[in-house]
mmCIF file of C-alpha atoms in Angstrom:
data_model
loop_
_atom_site.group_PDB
_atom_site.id
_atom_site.type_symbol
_atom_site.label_atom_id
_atom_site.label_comp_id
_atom_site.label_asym_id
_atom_site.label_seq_id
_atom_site.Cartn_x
_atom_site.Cartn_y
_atom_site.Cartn_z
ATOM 1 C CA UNK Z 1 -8.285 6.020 -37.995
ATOM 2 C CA UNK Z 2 -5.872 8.801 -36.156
ATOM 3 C CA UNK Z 3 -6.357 11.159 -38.781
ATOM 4 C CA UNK Z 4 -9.988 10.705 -38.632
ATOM 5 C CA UNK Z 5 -10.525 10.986 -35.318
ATOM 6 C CA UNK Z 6 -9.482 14.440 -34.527
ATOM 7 C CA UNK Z 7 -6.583 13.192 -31.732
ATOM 8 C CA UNK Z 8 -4.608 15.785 -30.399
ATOM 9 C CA UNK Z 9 -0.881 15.620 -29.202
ATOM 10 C CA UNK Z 10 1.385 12.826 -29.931
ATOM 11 C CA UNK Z 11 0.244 9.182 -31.179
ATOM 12 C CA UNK Z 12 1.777 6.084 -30.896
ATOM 13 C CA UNK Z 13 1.026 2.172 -31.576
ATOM 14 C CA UNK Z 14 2.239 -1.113 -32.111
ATOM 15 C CA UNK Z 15 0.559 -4.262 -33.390
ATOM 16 C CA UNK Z 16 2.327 -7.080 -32.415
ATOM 17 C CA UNK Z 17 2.161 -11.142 -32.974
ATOM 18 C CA UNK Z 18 1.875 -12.455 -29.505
ATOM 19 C CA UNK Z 19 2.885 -15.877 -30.675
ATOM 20 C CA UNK Z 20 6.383 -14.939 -32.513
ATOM 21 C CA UNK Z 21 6.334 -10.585 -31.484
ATOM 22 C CA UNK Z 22 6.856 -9.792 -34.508
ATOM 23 C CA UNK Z 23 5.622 -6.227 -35.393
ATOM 24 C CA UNK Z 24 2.987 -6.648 -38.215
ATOM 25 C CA UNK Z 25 2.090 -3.111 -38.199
ATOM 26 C CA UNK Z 26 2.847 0.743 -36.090
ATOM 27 C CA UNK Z 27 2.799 4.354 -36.205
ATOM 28 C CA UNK Z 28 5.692 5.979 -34.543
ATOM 29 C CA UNK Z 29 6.290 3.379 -32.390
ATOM 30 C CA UNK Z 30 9.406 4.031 -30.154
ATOM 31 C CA UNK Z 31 7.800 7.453 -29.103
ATOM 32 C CA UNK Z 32 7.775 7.510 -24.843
ATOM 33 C CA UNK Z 33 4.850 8.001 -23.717
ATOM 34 C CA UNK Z 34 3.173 8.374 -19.934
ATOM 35 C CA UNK Z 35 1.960 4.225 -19.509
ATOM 36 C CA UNK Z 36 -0.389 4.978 -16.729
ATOM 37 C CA UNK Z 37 -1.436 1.996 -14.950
ATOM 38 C CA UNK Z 38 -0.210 -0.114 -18.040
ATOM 39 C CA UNK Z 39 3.035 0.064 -16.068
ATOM 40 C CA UNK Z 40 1.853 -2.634 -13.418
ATOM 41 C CA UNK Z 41 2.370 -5.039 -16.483
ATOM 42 C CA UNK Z 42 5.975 -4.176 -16.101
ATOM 43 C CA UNK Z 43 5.726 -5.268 -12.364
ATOM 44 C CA UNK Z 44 4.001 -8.152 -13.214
ATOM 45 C CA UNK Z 45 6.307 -9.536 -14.874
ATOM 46 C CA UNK Z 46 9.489 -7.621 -12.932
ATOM 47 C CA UNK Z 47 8.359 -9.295 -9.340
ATOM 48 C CA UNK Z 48 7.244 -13.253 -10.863
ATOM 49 C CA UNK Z 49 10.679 -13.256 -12.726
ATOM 50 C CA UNK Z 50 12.362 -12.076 -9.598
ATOM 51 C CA UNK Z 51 10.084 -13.376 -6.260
ATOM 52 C CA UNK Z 52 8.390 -16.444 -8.434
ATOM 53 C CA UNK Z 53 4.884 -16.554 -8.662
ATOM 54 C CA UNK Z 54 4.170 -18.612 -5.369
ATOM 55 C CA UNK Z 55 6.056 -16.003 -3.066
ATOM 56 C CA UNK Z 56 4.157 -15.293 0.059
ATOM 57 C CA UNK Z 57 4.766 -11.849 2.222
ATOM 58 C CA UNK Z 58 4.969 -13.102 5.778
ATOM 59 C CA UNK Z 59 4.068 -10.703 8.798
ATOM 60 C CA UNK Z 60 4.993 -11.767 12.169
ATOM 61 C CA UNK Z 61 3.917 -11.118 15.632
ATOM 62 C CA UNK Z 62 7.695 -11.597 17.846
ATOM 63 C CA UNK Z 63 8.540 -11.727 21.549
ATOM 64 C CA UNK Z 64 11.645 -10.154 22.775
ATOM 65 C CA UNK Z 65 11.920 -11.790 25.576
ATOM 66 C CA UNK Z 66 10.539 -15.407 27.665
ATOM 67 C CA UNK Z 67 7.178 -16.373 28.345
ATOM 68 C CA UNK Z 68 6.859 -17.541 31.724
ATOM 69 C CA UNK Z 69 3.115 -18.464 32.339
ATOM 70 C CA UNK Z 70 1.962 -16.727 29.782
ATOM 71 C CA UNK Z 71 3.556 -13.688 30.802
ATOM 72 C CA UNK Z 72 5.826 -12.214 28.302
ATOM 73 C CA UNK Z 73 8.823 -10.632 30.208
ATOM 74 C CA UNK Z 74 9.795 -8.304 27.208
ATOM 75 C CA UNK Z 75 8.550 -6.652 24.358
ATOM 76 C CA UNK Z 76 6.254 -7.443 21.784
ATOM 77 C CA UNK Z 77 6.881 -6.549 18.008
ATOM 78 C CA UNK Z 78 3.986 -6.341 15.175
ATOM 79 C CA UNK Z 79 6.516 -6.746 12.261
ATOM 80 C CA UNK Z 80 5.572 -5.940 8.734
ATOM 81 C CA UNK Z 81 6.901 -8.506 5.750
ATOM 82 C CA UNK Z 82 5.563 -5.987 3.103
ATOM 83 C CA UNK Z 83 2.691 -7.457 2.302
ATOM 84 C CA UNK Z 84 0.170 -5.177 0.106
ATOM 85 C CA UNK Z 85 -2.778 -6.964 1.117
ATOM 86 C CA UNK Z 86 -2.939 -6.706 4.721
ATOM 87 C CA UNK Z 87 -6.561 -6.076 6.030
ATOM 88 C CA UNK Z 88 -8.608 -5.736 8.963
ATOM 89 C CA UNK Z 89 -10.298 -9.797 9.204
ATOM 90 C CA UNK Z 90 -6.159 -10.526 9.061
ATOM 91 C CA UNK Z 91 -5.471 -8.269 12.250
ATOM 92 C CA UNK Z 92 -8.457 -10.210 13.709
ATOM 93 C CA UNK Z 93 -7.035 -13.618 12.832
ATOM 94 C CA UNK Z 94 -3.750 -12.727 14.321
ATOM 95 C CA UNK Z 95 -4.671 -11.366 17.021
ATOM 96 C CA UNK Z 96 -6.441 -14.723 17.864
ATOM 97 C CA UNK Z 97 -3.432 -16.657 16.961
ATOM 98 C CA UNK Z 98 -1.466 -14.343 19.441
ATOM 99 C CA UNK Z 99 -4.479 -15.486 22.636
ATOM 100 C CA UNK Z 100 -4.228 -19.286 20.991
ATOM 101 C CA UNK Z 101 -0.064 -19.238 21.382
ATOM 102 C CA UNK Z 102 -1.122 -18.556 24.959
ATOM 103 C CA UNK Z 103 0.205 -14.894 25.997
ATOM 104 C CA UNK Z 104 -1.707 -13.540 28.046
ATOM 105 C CA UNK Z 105 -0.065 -10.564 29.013
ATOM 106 C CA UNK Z 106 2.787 -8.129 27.845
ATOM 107 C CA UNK Z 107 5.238 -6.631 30.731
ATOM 108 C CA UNK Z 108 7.319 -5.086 27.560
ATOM 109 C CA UNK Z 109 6.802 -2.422 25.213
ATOM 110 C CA UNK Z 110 4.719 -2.687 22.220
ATOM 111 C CA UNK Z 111 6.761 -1.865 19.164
ATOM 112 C CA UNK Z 112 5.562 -1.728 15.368
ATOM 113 C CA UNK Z 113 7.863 -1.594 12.942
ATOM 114 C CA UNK Z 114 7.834 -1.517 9.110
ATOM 115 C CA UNK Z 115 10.981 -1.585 7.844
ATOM 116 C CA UNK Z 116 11.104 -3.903 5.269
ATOM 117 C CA UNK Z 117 9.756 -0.589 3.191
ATOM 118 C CA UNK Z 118 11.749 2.137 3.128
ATOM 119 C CA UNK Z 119 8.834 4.244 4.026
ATOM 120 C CA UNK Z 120 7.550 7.204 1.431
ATOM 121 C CA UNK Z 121 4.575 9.586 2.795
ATOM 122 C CA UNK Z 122 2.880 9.120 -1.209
ATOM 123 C CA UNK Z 123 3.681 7.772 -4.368
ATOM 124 C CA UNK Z 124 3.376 10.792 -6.038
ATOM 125 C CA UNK Z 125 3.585 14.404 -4.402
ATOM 126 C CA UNK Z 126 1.812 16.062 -7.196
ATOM 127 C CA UNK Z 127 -1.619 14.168 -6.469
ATOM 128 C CA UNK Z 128 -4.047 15.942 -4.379
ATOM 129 C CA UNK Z 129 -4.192 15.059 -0.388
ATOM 130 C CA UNK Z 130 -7.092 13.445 -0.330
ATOM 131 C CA UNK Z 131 -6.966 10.720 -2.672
ATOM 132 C CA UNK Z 132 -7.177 7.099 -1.639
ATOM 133 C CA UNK Z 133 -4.554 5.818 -4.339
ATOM 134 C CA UNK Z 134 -1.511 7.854 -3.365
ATOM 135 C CA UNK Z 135 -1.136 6.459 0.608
ATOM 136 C CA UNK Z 136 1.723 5.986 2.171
ATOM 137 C CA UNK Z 137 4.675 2.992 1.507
ATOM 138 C CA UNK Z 138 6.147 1.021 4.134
ATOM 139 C CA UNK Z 139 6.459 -2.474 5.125
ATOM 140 C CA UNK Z 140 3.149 -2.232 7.325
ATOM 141 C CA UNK Z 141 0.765 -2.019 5.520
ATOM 142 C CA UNK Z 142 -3.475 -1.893 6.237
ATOM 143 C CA UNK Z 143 -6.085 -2.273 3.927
ATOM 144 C CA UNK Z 144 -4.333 -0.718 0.964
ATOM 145 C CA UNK Z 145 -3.393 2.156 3.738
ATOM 146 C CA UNK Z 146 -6.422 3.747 3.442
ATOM 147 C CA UNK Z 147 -9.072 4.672 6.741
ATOM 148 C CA UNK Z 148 -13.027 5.259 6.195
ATOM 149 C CA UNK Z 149 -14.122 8.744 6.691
ATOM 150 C CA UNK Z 150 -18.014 8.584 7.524
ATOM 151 C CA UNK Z 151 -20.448 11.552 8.026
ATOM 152 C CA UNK Z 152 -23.948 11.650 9.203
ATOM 153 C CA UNK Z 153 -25.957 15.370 9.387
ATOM 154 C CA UNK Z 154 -27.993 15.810 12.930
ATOM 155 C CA UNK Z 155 -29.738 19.017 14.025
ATOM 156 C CA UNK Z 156 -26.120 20.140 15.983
ATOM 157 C CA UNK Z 157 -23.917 19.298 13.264
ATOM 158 C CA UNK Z 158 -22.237 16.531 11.485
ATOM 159 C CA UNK Z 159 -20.909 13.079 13.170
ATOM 160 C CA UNK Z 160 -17.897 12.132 11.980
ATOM 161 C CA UNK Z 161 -16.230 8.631 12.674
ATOM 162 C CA UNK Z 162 -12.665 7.425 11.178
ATOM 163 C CA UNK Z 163 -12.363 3.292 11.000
ATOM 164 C CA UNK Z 164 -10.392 0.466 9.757
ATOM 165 C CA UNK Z 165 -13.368 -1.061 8.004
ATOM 166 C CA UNK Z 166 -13.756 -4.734 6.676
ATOM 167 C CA UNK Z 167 -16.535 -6.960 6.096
ATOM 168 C CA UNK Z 168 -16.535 -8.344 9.554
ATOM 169 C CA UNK Z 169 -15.114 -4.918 11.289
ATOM 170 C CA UNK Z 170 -14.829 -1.832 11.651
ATOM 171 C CA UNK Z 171 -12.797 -0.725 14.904
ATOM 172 C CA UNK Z 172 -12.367 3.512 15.529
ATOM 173 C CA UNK Z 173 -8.688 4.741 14.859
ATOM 174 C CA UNK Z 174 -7.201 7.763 16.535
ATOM 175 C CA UNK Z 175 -4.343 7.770 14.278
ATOM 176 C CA UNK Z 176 -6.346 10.311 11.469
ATOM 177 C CA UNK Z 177 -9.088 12.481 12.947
ATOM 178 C CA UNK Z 178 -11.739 14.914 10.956
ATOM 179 C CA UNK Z 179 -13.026 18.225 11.681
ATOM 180 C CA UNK Z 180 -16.244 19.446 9.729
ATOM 181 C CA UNK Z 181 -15.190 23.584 8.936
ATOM 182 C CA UNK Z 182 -17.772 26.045 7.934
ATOM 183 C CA UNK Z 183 -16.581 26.661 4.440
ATOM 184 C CA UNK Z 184 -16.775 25.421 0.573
ATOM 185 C CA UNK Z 185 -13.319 24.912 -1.003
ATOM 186 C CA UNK Z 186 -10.854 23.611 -0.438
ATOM 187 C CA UNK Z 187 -12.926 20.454 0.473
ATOM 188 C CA UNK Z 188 -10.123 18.760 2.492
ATOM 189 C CA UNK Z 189 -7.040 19.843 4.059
ATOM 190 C CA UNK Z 190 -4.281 17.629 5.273
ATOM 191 C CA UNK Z 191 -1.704 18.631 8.091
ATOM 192 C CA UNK Z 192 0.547 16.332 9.961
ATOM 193 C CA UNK Z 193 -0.109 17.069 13.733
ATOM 194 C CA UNK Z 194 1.091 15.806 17.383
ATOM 195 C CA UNK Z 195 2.023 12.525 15.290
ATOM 196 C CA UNK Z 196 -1.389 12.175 13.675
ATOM 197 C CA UNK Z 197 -3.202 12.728 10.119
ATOM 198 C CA UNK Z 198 -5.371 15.457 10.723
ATOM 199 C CA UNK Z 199 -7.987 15.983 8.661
ATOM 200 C CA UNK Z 200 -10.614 19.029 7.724
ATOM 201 C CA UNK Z 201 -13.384 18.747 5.379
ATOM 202 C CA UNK Z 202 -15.630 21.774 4.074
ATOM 203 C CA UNK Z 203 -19.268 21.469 5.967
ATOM 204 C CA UNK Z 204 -20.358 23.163 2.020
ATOM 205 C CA UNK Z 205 -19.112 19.791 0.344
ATOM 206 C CA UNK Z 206 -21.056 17.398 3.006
ATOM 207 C CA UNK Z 207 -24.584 15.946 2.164
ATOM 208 C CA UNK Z 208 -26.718 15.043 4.395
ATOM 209 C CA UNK Z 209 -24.549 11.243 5.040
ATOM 210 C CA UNK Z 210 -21.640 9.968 2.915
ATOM 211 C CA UNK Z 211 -18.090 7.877 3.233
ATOM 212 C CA UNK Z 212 -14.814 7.755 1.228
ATOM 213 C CA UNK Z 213 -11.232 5.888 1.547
ATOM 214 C CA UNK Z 214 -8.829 8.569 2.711
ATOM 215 C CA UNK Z 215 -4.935 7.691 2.188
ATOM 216 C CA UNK Z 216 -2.789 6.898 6.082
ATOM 217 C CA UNK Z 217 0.204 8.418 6.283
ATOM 218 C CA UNK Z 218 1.721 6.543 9.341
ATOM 219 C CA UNK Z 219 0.811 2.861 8.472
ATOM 220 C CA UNK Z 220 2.477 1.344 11.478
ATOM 221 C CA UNK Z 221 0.584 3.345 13.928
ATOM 222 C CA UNK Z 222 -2.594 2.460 12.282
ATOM 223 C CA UNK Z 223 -1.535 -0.960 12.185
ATOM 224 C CA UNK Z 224 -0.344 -1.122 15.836
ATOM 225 C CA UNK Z 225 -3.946 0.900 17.020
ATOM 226 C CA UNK Z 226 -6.062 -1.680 14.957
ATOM 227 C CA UNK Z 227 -4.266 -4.708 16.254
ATOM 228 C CA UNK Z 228 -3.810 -3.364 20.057
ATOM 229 C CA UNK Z 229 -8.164 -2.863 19.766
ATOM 230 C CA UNK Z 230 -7.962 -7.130 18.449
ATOM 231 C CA UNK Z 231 -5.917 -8.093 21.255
ATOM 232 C CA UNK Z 232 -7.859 -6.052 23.834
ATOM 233 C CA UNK Z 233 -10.867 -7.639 23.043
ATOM 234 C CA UNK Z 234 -8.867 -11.167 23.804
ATOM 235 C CA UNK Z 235 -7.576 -9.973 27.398
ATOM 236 C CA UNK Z 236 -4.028 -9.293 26.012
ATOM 237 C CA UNK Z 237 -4.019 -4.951 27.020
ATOM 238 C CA UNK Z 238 -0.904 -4.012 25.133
ATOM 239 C CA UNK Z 239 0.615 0.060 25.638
ATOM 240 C CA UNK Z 240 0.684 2.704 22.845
ATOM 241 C CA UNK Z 241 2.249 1.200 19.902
ATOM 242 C CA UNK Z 242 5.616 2.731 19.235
ATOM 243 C CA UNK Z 243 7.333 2.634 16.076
ATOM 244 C CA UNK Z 244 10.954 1.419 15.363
ATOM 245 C CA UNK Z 245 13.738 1.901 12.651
ATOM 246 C CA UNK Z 246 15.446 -1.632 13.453
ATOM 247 C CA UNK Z 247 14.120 -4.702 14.097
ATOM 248 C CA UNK Z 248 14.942 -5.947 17.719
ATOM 249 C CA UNK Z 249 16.026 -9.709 17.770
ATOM 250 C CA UNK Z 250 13.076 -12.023 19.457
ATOM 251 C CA UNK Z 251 10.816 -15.456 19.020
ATOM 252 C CA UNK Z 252 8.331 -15.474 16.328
ATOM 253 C CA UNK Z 253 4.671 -16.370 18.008
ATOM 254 C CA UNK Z 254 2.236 -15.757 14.674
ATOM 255 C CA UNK Z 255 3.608 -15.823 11.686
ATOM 256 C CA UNK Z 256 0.783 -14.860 8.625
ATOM 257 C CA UNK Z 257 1.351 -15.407 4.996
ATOM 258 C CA UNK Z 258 -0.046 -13.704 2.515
ATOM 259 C CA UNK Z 259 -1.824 -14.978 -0.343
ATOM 260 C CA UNK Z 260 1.246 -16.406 -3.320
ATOM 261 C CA UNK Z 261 2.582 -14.186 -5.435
ATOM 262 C CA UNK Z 262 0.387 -14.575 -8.522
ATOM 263 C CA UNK Z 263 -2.998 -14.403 -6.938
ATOM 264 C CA UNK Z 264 -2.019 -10.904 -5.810
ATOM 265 C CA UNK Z 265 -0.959 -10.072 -9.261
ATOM 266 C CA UNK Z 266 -4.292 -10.878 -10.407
ATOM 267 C CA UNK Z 267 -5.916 -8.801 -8.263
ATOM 268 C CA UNK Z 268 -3.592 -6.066 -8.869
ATOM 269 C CA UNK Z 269 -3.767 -5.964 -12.425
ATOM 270 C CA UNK Z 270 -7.780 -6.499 -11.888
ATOM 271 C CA UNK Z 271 -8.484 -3.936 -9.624
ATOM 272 C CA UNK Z 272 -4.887 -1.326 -10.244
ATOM 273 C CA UNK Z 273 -4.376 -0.963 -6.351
ATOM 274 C CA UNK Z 274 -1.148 1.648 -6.919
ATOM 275 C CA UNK Z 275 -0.058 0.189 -3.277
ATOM 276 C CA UNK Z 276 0.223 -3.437 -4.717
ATOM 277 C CA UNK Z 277 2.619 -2.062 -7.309
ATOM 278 C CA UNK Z 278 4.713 -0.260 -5.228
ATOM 279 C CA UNK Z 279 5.438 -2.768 -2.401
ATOM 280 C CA UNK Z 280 5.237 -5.834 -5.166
ATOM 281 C CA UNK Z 281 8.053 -4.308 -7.542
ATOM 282 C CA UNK Z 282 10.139 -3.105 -4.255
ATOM 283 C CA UNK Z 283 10.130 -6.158 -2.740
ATOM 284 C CA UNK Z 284 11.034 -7.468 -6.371
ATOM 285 C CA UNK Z 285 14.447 -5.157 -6.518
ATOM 286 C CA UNK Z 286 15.346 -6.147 -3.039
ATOM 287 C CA UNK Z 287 15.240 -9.905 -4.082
ATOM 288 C CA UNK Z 288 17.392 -8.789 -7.309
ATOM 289 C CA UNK Z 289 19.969 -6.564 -5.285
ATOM 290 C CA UNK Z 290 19.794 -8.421 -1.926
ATOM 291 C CA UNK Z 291 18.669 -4.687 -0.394
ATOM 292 C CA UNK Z 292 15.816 -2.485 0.386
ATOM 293 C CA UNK Z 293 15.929 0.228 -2.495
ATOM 294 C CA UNK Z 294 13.433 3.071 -2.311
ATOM 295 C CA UNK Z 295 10.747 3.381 -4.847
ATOM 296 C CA UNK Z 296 12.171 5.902 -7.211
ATOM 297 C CA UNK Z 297 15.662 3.641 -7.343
ATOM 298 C CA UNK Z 298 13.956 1.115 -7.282
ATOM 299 C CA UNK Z 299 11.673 1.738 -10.281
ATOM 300 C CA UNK Z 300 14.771 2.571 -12.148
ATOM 301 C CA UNK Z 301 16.264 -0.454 -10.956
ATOM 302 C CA UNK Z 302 13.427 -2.177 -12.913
ATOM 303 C CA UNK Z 303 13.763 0.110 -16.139
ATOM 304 C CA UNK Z 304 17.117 -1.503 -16.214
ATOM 305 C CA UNK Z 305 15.947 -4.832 -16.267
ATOM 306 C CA UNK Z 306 13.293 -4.568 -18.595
ATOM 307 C CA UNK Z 307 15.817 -2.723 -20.991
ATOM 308 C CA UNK Z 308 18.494 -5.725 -20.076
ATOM 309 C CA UNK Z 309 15.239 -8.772 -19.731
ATOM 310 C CA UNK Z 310 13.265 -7.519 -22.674
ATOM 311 C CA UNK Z 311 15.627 -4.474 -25.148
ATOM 312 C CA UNK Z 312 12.887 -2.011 -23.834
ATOM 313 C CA UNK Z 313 15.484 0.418 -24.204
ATOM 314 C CA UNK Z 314 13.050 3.523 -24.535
ATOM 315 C CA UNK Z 315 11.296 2.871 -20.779
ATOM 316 C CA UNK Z 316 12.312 4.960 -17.901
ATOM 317 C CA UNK Z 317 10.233 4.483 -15.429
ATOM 318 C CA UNK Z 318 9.540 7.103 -11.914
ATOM 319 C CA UNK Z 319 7.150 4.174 -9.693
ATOM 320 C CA UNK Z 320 5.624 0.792 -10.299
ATOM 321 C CA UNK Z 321 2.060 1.598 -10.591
ATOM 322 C CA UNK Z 322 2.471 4.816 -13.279
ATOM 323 C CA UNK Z 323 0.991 6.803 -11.264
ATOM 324 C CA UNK Z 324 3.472 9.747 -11.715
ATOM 325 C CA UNK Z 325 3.228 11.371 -14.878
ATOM 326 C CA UNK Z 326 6.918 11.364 -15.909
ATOM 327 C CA UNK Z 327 7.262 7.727 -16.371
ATOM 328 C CA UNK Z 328 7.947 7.004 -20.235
ATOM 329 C CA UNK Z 329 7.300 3.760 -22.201
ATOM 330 C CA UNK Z 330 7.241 3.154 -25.827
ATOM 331 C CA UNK Z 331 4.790 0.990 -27.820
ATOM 332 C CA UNK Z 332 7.105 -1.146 -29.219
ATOM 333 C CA UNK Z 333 8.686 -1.692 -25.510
ATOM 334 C CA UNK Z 334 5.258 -2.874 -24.545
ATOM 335 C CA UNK Z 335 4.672 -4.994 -27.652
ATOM 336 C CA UNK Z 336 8.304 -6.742 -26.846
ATOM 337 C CA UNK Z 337 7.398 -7.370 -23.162
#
């Protein structure tokens, strides 16, 4: 069948039992190869073995201070658990939980923080800007950190508009903005500016309307402008989010789980969201280690378990989703996992 099909470069396979795993037949079968998104089966099995398949990711809204008629004398801290499947309707909901717990107002600060991640800006640096499955990691996470670009054509121009959309939502961000150039290529360009994503776009590449997911590079400021627009609209005005390294001590007053563990899988292995993998097999190595461990230690972290867990002793592995291209796995590694 290889010979016959004209296949260029290197080929590998393994045909495995899955009752018993024995090998019944392969061709070159410990060559490493680039897994791709095949990798995520790795984290699968990396984060139930190591979080159990009914973990939840909690997120929590906490006061630093008292509430005194529901006046909080302190601060007020959007706190990120890690969880990969934080969206818009869940801002919504918490925000409502926040007016239910009875604050009213906030005399404090508003602080985000998203430390649970160590943050990254991408996944992978050799992916181009503009692609919606390279975002950025950190423990704050929204709606796969991606924002919806939108463009209409009128007689003066284009109208642009940059949202956290949902289903039920879809409240403006100022944390990415896009300008419409006069040109053809490149079609996007991507510059960190006064704290923001900025955004161009080539006016040559633009039909007359479109949209397309865009990758956030400062999750916790697109988390903290989403949810201070939620709590607005239930009389709680909150100031400019402000992002912290440590987490200041304080009282818990919403605390949102995630879906458990496995359903998240499911949907990960379903759909390959690259963010799932990422925050799912980091959140894995800090329940193995007992500490946050970036995402290229991290993923090596898990190469040594699956060589320890499973004598996959030709996997090295660069991230949890194989998105980068200098991850190696061999067939008979996957056949033993």
């Amino acid at each position: 069948m290889i010979e016959n099909s004209g296949l260029s470069g290197r080929v590998s396979y393994a045909v495995a039992n899955p009752r018993t795993g024995e090998i019944l037949e392969s061709f070159q079968p410990d060559t490493p190869l680039p897994p791709a998104s095949v990798a995520k089966a790795i984290t699968a099995a990396y984060a139930l073995e190591h979080l159990g398949p009914k973990h939840r990711f909690q997120t929590r809204v906490i006061a630093t201070g008292p509430i005194q008629n529901g006046i909080l004398q302190g601060d007020l801290i959007f706190a990120g658990g890690g969880d990969p499947t934080l969206d818009t309707d869940d801002l919504a909901s918490i925000a409502a939980n926040l007016k239910a717990s009875g604050l009213r107002e906030v005399r404090g600060d508003f602080l985000v923080w998203g430390g649970a991640v160590p943050y990254a800006p991408e996944i992978d640096s050799s992916q181009p800007d503009h692609v919606g499955y390279n975002p950025a990691l950190s423990g704050l996470s929204l709606n796969y950190n991606r924002v919806y670009f939108e463009w209409t054509k009128a007689s003066s121009g284009w109208g642009v508009t940059m949202d956290a959309r949902s289903e039920r939502y879809r409240p403006e961000v100022q944390v990415a903005t896009m300008s419409v150039v006069q040109r053809k290529v490149p079609v996007y360009t991507y510059a960190s500016k006064n704290g923001r994503d900025s955004w161009t776009v080539a006016s040559g590449a633009l039909g007359n309307k479109g949209a397309r997911w865009l990758p956030v590079r400062k999750p916790d400021i697109y988390v903290g402008q989403v949810f201070r627009t939620f709590a607005r609209s239930h009389g709680i005005v909150l100031k400019t989010e402000k992002a912290v390294q440590s987490l200041p001590k304080g009282q818990p007053l919403v605390i949102h789980n995630s879906a458990p563990l496995d359903e998240i899988l499911r949907g990960m292995l379903k759909y390959s969201t690259n963010l799932t993998a990422e925050l799912v097999g980091m959140a894995a190595t800090r329940a193995r280690l007992g500490r946050p461990v970036e995402m290229r230690g991290s993923a090596k972290e898990m190469s040594r378990w699956a060589a320890q867990r499973h004598g996959m002793t030709n996997t090295k592995l660069v991230d949890h989703s194989g998105l980068g291209d200098r991850s190696r796995v061999s067939a008979r590694d996957m056949a033993r996992l």
